[in-house]
JSON list of C-alpha atoms in Angstrom, two decimals:
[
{"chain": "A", "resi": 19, "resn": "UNK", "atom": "CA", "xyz": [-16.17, -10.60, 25.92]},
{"chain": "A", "resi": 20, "resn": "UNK", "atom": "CA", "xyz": [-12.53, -11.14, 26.21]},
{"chain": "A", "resi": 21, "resn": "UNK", "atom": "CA", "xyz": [-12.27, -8.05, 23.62]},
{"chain": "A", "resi": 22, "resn": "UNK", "atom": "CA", "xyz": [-13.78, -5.97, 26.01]},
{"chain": "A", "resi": 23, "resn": "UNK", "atom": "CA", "xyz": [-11.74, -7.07, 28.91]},
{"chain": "A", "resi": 24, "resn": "UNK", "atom": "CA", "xyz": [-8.27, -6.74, 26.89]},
{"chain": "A", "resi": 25, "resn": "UNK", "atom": "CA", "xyz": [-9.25, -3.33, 25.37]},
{"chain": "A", "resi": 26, "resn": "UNK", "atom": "CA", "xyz": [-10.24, -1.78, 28.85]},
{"chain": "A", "resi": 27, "resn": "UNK", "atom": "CA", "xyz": [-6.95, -2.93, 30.35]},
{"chain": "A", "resi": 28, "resn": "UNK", "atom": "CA", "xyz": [-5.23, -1.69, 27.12]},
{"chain": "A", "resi": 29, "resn": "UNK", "atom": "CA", "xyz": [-7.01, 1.84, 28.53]},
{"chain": "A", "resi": 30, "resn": "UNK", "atom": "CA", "xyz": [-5.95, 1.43, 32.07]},
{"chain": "A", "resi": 31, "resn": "UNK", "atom": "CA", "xyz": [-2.25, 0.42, 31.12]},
{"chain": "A", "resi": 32, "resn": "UNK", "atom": "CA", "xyz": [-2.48, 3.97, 28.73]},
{"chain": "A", "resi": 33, "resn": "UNK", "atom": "CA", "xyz": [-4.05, 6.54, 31.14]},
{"chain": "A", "resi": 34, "resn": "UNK", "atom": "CA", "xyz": [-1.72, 5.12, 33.69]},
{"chain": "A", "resi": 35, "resn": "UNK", "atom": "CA", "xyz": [1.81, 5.84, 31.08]},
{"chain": "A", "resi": 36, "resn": "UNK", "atom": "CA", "xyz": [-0.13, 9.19, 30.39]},
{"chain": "A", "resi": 37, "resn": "UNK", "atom": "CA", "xyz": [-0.10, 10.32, 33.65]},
{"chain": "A", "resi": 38, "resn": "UNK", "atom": "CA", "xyz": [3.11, 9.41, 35.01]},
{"chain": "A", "resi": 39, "resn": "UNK", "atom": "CA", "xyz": [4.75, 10.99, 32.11]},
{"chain": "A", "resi": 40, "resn": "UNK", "atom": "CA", "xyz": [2.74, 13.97, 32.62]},
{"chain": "A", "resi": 41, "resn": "UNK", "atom": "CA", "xyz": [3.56, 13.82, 36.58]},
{"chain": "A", "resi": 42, "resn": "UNK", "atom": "CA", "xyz": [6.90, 13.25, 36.14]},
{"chain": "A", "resi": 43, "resn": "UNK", "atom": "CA", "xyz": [7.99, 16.80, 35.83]},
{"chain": "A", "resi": 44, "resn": "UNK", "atom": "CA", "xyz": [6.01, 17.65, 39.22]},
{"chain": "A", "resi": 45, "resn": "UNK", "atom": "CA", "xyz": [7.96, 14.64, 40.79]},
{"chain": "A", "resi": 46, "resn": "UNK", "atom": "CA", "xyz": [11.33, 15.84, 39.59]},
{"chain": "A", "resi": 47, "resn": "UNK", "atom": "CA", "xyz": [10.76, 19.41, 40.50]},
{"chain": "A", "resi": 48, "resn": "UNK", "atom": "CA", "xyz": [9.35, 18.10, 44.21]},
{"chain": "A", "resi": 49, "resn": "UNK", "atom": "CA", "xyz": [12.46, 15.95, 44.67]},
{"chain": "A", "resi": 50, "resn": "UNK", "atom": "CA", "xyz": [11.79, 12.74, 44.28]},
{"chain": "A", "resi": 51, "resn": "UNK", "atom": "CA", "xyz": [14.42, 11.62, 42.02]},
{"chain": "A", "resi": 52, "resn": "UNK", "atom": "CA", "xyz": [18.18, 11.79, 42.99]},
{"chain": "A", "resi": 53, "resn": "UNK", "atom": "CA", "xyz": [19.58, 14.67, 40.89]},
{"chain": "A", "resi": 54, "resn": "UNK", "atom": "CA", "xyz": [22.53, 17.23, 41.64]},
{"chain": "A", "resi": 55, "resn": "UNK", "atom": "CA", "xyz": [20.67, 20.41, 41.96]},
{"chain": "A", "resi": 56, "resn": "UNK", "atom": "CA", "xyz": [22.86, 23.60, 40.85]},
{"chain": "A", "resi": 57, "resn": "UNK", "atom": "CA", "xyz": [21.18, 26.11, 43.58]},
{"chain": "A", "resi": 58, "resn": "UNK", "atom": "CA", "xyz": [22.77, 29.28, 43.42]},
{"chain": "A", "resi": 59, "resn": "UNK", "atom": "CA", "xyz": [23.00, 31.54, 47.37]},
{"chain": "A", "resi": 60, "resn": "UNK", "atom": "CA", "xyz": [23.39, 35.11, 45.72]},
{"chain": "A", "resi": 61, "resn": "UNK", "atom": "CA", "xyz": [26.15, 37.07, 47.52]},
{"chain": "A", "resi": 62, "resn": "UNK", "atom": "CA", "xyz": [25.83, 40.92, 45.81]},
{"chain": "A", "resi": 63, "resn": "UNK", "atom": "CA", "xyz": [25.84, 41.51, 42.36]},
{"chain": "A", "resi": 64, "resn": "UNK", "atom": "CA", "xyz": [28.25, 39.50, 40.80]},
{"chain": "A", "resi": 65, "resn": "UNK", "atom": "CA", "xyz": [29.46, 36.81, 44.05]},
{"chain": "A", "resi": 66, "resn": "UNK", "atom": "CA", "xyz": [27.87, 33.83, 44.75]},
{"chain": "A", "resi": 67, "resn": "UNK", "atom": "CA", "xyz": [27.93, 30.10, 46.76]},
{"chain": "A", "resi": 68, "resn": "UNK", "atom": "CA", "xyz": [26.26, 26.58, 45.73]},
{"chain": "A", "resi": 69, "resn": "UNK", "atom": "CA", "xyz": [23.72, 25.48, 48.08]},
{"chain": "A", "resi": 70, "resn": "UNK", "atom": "CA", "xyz": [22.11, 21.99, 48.39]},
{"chain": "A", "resi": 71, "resn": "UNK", "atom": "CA", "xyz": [20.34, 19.74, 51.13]},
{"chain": "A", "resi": 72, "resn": "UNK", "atom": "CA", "xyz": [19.95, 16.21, 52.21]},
{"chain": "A", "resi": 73, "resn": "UNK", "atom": "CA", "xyz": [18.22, 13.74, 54.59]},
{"chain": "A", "resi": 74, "resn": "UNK", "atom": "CA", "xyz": [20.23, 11.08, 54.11]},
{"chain": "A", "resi": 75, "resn": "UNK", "atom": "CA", "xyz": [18.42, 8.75, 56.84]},
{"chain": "A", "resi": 76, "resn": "UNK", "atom": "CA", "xyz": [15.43, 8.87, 54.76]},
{"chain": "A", "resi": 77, "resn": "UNK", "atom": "CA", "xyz": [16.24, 9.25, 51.08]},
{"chain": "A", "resi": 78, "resn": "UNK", "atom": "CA", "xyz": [18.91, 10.04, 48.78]},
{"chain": "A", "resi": 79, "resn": "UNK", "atom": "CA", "xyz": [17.62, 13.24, 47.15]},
{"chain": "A", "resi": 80, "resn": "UNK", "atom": "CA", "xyz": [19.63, 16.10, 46.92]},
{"chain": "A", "resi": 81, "resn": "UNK", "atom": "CA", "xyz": [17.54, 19.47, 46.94]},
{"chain": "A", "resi": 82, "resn": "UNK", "atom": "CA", "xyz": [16.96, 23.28, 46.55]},
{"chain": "A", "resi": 83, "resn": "UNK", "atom": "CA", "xyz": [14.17, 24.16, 47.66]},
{"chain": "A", "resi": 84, "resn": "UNK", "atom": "CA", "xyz": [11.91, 21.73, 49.15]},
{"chain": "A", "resi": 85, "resn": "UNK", "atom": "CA", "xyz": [12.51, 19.38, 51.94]},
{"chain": "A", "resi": 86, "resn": "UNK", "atom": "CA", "xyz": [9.99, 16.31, 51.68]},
{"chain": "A", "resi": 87, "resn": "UNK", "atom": "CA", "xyz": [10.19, 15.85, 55.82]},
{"chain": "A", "resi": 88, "resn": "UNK", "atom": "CA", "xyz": [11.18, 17.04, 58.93]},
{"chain": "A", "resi": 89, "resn": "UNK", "atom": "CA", "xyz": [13.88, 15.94, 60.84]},
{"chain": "A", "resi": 90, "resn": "UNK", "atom": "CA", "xyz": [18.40, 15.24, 60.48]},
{"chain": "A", "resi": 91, "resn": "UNK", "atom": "CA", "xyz": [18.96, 17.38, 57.52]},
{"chain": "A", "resi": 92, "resn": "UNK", "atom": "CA", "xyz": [22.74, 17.99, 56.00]},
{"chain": "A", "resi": 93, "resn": "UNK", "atom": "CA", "xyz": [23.79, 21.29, 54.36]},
{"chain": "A", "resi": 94, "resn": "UNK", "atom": "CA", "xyz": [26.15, 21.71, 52.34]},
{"chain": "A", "resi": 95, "resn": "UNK", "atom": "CA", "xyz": [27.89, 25.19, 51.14]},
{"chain": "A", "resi": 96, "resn": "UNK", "atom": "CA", "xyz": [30.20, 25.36, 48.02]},
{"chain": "A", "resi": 97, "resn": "UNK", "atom": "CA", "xyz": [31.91, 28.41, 46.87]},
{"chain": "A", "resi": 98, "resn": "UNK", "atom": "CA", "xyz": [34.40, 28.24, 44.16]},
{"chain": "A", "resi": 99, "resn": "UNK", "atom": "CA", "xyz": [35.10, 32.04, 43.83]},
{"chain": "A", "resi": 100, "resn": "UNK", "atom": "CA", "xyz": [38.53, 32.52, 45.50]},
{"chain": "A", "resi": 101, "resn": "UNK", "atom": "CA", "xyz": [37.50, 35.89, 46.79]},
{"chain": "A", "resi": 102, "resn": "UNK", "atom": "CA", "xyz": [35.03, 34.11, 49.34]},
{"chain": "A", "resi": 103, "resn": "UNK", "atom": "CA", "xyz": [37.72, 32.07, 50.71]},
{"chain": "A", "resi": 104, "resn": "UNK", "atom": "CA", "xyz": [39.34, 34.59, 52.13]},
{"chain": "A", "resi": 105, "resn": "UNK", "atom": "CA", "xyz": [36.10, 36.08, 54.25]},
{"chain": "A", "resi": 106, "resn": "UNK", "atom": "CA", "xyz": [35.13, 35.12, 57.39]},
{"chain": "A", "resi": 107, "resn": "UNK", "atom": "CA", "xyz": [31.65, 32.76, 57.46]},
{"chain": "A", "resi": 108, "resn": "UNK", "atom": "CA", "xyz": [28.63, 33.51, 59.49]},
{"chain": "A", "resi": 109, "resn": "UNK", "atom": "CA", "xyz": [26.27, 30.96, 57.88]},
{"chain": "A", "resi": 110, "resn": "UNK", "atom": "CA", "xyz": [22.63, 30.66, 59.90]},
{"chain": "A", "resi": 111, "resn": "UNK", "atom": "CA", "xyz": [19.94, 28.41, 59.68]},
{"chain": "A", "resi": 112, "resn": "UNK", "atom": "CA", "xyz": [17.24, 30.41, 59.86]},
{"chain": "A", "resi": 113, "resn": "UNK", "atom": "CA", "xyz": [13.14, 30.85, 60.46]},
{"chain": "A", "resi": 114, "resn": "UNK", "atom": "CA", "xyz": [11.95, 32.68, 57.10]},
{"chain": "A", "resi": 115, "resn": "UNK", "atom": "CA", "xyz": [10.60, 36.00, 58.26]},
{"chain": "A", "resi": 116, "resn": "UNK", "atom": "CA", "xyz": [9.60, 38.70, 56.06]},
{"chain": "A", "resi": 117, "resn": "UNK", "atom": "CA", "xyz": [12.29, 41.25, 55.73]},
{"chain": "A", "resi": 118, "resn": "UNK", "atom": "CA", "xyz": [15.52, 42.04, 54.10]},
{"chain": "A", "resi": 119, "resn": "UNK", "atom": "CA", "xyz": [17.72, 42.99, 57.49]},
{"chain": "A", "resi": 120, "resn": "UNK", "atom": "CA", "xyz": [19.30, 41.20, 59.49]},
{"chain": "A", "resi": 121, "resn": "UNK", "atom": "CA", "xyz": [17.69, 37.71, 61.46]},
{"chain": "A", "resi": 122, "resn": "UNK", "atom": "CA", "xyz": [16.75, 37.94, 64.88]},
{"chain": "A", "resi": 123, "resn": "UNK", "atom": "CA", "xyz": [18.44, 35.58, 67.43]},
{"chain": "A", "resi": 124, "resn": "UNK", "atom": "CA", "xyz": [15.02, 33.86, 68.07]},
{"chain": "A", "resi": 125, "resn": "UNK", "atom": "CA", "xyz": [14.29, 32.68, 64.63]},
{"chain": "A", "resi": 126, "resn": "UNK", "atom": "CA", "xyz": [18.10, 31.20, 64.51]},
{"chain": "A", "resi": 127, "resn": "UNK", "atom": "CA", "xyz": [17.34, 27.46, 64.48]},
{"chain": "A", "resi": 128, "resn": "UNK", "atom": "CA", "xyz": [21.55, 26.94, 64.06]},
{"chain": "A", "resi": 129, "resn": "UNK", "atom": "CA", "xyz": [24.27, 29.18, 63.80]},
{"chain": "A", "resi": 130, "resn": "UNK", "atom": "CA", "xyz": [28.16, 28.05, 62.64]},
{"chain": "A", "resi": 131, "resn": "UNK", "atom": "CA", "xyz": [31.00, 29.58, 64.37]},
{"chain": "A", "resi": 132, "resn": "UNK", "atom": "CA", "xyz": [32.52, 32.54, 62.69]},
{"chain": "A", "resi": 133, "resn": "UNK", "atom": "CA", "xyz": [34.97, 31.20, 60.12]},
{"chain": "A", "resi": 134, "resn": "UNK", "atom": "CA", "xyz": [37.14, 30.93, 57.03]},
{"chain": "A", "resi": 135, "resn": "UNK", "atom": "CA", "xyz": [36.25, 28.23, 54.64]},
{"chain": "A", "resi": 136, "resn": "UNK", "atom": "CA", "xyz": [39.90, 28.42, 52.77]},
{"chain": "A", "resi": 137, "resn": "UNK", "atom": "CA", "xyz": [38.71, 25.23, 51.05]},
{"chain": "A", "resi": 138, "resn": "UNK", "atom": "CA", "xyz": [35.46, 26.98, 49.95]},
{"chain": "A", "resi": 139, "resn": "UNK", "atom": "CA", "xyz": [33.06, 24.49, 51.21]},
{"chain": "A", "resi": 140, "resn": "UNK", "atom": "CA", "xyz": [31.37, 23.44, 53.92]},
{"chain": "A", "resi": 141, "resn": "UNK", "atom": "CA", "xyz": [28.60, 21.14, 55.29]},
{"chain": "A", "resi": 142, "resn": "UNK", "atom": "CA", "xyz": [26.81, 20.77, 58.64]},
{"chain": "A", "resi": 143, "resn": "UNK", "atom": "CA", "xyz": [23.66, 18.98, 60.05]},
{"chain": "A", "resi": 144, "resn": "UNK", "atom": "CA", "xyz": [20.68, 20.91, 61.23]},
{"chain": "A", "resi": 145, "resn": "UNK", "atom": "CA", "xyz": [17.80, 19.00, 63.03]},
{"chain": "A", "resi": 146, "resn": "UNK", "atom": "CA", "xyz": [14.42, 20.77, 61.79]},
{"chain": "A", "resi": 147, "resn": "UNK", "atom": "CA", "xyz": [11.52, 19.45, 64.28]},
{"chain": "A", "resi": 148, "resn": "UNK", "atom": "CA", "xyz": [8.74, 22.02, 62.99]},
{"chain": "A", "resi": 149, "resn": "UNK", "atom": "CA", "xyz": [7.74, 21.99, 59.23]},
{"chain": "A", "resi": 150, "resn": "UNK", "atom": "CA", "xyz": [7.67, 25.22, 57.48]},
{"chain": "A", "resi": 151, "resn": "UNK", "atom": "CA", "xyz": [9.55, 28.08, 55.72]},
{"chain": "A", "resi": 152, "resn": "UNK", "atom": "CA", "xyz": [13.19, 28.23, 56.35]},
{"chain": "A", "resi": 153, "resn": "UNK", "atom": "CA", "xyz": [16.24, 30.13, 54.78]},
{"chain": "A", "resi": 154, "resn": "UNK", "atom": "CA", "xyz": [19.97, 29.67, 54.69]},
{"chain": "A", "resi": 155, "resn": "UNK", "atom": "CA", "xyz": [21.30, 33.36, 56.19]},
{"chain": "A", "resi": 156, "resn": "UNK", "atom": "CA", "xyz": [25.22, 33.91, 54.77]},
{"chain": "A", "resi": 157, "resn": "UNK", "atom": "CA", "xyz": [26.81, 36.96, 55.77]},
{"chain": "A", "resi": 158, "resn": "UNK", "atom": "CA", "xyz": [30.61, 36.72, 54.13]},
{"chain": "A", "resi": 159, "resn": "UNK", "atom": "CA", "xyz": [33.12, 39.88, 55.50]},
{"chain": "A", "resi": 160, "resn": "UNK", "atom": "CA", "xyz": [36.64, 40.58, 54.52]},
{"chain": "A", "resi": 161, "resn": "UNK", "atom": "CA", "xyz": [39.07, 40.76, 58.24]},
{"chain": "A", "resi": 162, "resn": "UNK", "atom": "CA", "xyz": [38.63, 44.18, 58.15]},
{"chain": "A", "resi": 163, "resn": "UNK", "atom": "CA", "xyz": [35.00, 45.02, 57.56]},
{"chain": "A", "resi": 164, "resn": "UNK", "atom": "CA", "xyz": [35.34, 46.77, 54.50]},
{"chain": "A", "resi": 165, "resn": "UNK", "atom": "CA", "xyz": [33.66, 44.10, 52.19]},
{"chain": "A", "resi": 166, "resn": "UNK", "atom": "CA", "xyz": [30.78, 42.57, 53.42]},
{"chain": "A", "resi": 167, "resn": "UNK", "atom": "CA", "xyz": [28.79, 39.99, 51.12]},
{"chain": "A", "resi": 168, "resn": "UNK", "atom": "CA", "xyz": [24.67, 39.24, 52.19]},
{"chain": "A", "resi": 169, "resn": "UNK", "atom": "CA", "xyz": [22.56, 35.87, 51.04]},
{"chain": "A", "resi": 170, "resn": "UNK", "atom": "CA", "xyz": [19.76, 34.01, 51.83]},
{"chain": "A", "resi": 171, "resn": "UNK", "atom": "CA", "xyz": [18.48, 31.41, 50.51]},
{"chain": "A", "resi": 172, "resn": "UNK", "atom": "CA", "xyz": [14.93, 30.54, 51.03]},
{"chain": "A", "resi": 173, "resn": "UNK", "atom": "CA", "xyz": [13.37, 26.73, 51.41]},
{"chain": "A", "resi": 174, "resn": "UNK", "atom": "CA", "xyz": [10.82, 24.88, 52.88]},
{"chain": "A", "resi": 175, "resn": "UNK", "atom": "CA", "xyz": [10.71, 21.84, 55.02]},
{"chain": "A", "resi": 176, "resn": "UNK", "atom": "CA", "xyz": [7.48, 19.08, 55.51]},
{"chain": "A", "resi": 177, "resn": "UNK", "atom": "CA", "xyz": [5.53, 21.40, 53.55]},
{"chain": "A", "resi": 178, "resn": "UNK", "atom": "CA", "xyz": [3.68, 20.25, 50.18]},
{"chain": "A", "resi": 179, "resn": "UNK", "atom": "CA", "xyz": [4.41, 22.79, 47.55]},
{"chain": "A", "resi": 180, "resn": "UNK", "atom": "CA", "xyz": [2.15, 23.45, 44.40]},
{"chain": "A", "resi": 181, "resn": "UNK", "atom": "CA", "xyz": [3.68, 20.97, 42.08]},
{"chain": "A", "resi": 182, "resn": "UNK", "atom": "CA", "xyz": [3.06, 17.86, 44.60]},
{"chain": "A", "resi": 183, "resn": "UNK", "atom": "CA", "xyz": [-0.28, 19.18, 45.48]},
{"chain": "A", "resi": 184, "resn": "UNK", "atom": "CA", "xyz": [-0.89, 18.85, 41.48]},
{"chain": "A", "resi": 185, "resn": "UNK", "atom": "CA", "xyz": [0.15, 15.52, 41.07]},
{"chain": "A", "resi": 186, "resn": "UNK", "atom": "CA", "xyz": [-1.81, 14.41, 43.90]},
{"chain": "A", "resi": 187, "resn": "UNK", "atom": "CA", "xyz": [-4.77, 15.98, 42.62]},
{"chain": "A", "resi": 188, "resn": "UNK", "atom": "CA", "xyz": [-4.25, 14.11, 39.24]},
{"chain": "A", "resi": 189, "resn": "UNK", "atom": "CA", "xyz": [-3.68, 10.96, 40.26]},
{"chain": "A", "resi": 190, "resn": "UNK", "atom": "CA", "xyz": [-6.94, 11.26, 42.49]},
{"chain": "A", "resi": 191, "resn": "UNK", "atom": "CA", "xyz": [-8.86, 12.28, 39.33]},
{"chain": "A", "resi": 192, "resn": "UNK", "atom": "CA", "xyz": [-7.49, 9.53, 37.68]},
{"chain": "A", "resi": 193, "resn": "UNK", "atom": "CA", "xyz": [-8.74, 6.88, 39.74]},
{"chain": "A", "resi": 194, "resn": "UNK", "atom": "CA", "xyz": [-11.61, 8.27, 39.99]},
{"chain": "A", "resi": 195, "resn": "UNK", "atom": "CA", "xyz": [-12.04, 8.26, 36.48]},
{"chain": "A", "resi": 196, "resn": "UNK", "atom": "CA", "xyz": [-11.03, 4.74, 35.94]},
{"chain": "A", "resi": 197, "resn": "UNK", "atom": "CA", "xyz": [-12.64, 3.36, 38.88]},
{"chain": "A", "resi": 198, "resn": "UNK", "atom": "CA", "xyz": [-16.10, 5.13, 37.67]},
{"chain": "A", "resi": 199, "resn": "UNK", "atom": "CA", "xyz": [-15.63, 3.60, 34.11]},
{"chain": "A", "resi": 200, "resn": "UNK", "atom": "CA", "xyz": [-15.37, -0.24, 35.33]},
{"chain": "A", "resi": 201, "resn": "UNK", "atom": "CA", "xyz": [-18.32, 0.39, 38.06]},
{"chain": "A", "resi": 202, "resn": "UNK", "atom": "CA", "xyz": [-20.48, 1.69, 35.26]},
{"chain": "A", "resi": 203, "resn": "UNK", "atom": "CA", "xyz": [-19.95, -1.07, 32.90]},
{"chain": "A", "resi": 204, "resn": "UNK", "atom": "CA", "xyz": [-20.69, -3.61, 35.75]},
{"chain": "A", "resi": 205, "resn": "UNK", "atom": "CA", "xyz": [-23.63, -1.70, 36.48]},
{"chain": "A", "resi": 206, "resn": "UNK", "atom": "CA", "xyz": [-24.68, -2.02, 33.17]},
{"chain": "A", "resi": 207, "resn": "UNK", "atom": "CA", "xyz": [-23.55, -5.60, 32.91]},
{"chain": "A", "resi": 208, "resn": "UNK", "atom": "CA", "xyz": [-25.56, -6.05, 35.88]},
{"chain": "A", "resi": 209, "resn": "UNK", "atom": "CA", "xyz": [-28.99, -4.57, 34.50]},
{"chain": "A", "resi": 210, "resn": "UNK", "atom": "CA", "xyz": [-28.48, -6.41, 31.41]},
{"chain": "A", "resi": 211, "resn": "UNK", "atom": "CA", "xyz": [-28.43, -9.61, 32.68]}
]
């Protein structure tokens, strides 16, 4: 009997390593680790700025892409190309519509002022109240208009994306699986006796 009992923990304590080592890409890529993400704001063809997030009152991750909640989020812009120093800012946070052109005024959820960054970086706070798709708008222009630089960069906020939906999905399966294992032995534990 005590066989049993230590082999079928021996299989819980295994499927459980299994599947965090198999979730633990899906956790990484969702953001649930504190990593330095390299998330590149494409300005033209050969120009571009660093972009990363952070809601500092309610974890330490630093982000790309996805945004585990809404609320106080921090921004921050890096651009070590020399070039982009010297042009004047208009960095939006924006709704993510469809479309290429410029953002409307309405789906502006915060706008900087118009500005050089001679130190190539800046950051700013944004409150996000609604979850959903958002993008970082940069429009870069030289003081006299003839070089103008256009980025986005596209994100989501309170949203679960595919990965997280996977590992929930597993880990559901799992204990299922486990938990349908032990109440079928005690069933048949039951019958037997």
């Amino acid at each position: 009997m005590e066989k049993l009992v230590a082999s079928r923990l021996c299989l819980v304590a295994t499927l459980a390593l299994v599947g965090a080592a198999l979730s633990a890409p899906a956790a990484r890529a969702a953001g649930w680790h504190y990593y330095d993400p390299e998330c590149p704001v494409a300005l033209g063809s050969d120009k571009a700025m660093k972009f990363v997030a952070m809601q500092p009152k309610k974890n330490i991750d630093r982000v790309c892409d996805v945004l585990a909640d809404t609320g106080a989020t921090v921004i921050a812009l890096d651009a070590p190309d020399a070039d982009l120093r010297e042009m004047n800012w208009d960095i939006r946070v924006v709704r993510d519509i469809e479309g290429a052109g410029e953002p409307a005024e309405a789906d502006t959820i915060l706008r900087l002022p118009l500005q050089k960054f001679r130190n190539g970086m800046v950051n700013f706070d944004v409150n996000i109240q609604t979850a959903g798709k958002y993008a970082l708008y940069a429009r870069l222009s030289s003081d006299d208009g003839a070089k103008e630089l256009v980025g986005r960069h596209h994100f989501t906020v309170g949203l679960i994306d595919n990965t997280e939906l996977y590992a929930y999905v597993f880990f559901g399966l799992l204990v299922a699986g486990v938990g349908g294992r032990f109440g079928y032995v005690a069933l048949k534990k039951r019958q037997a006796a």
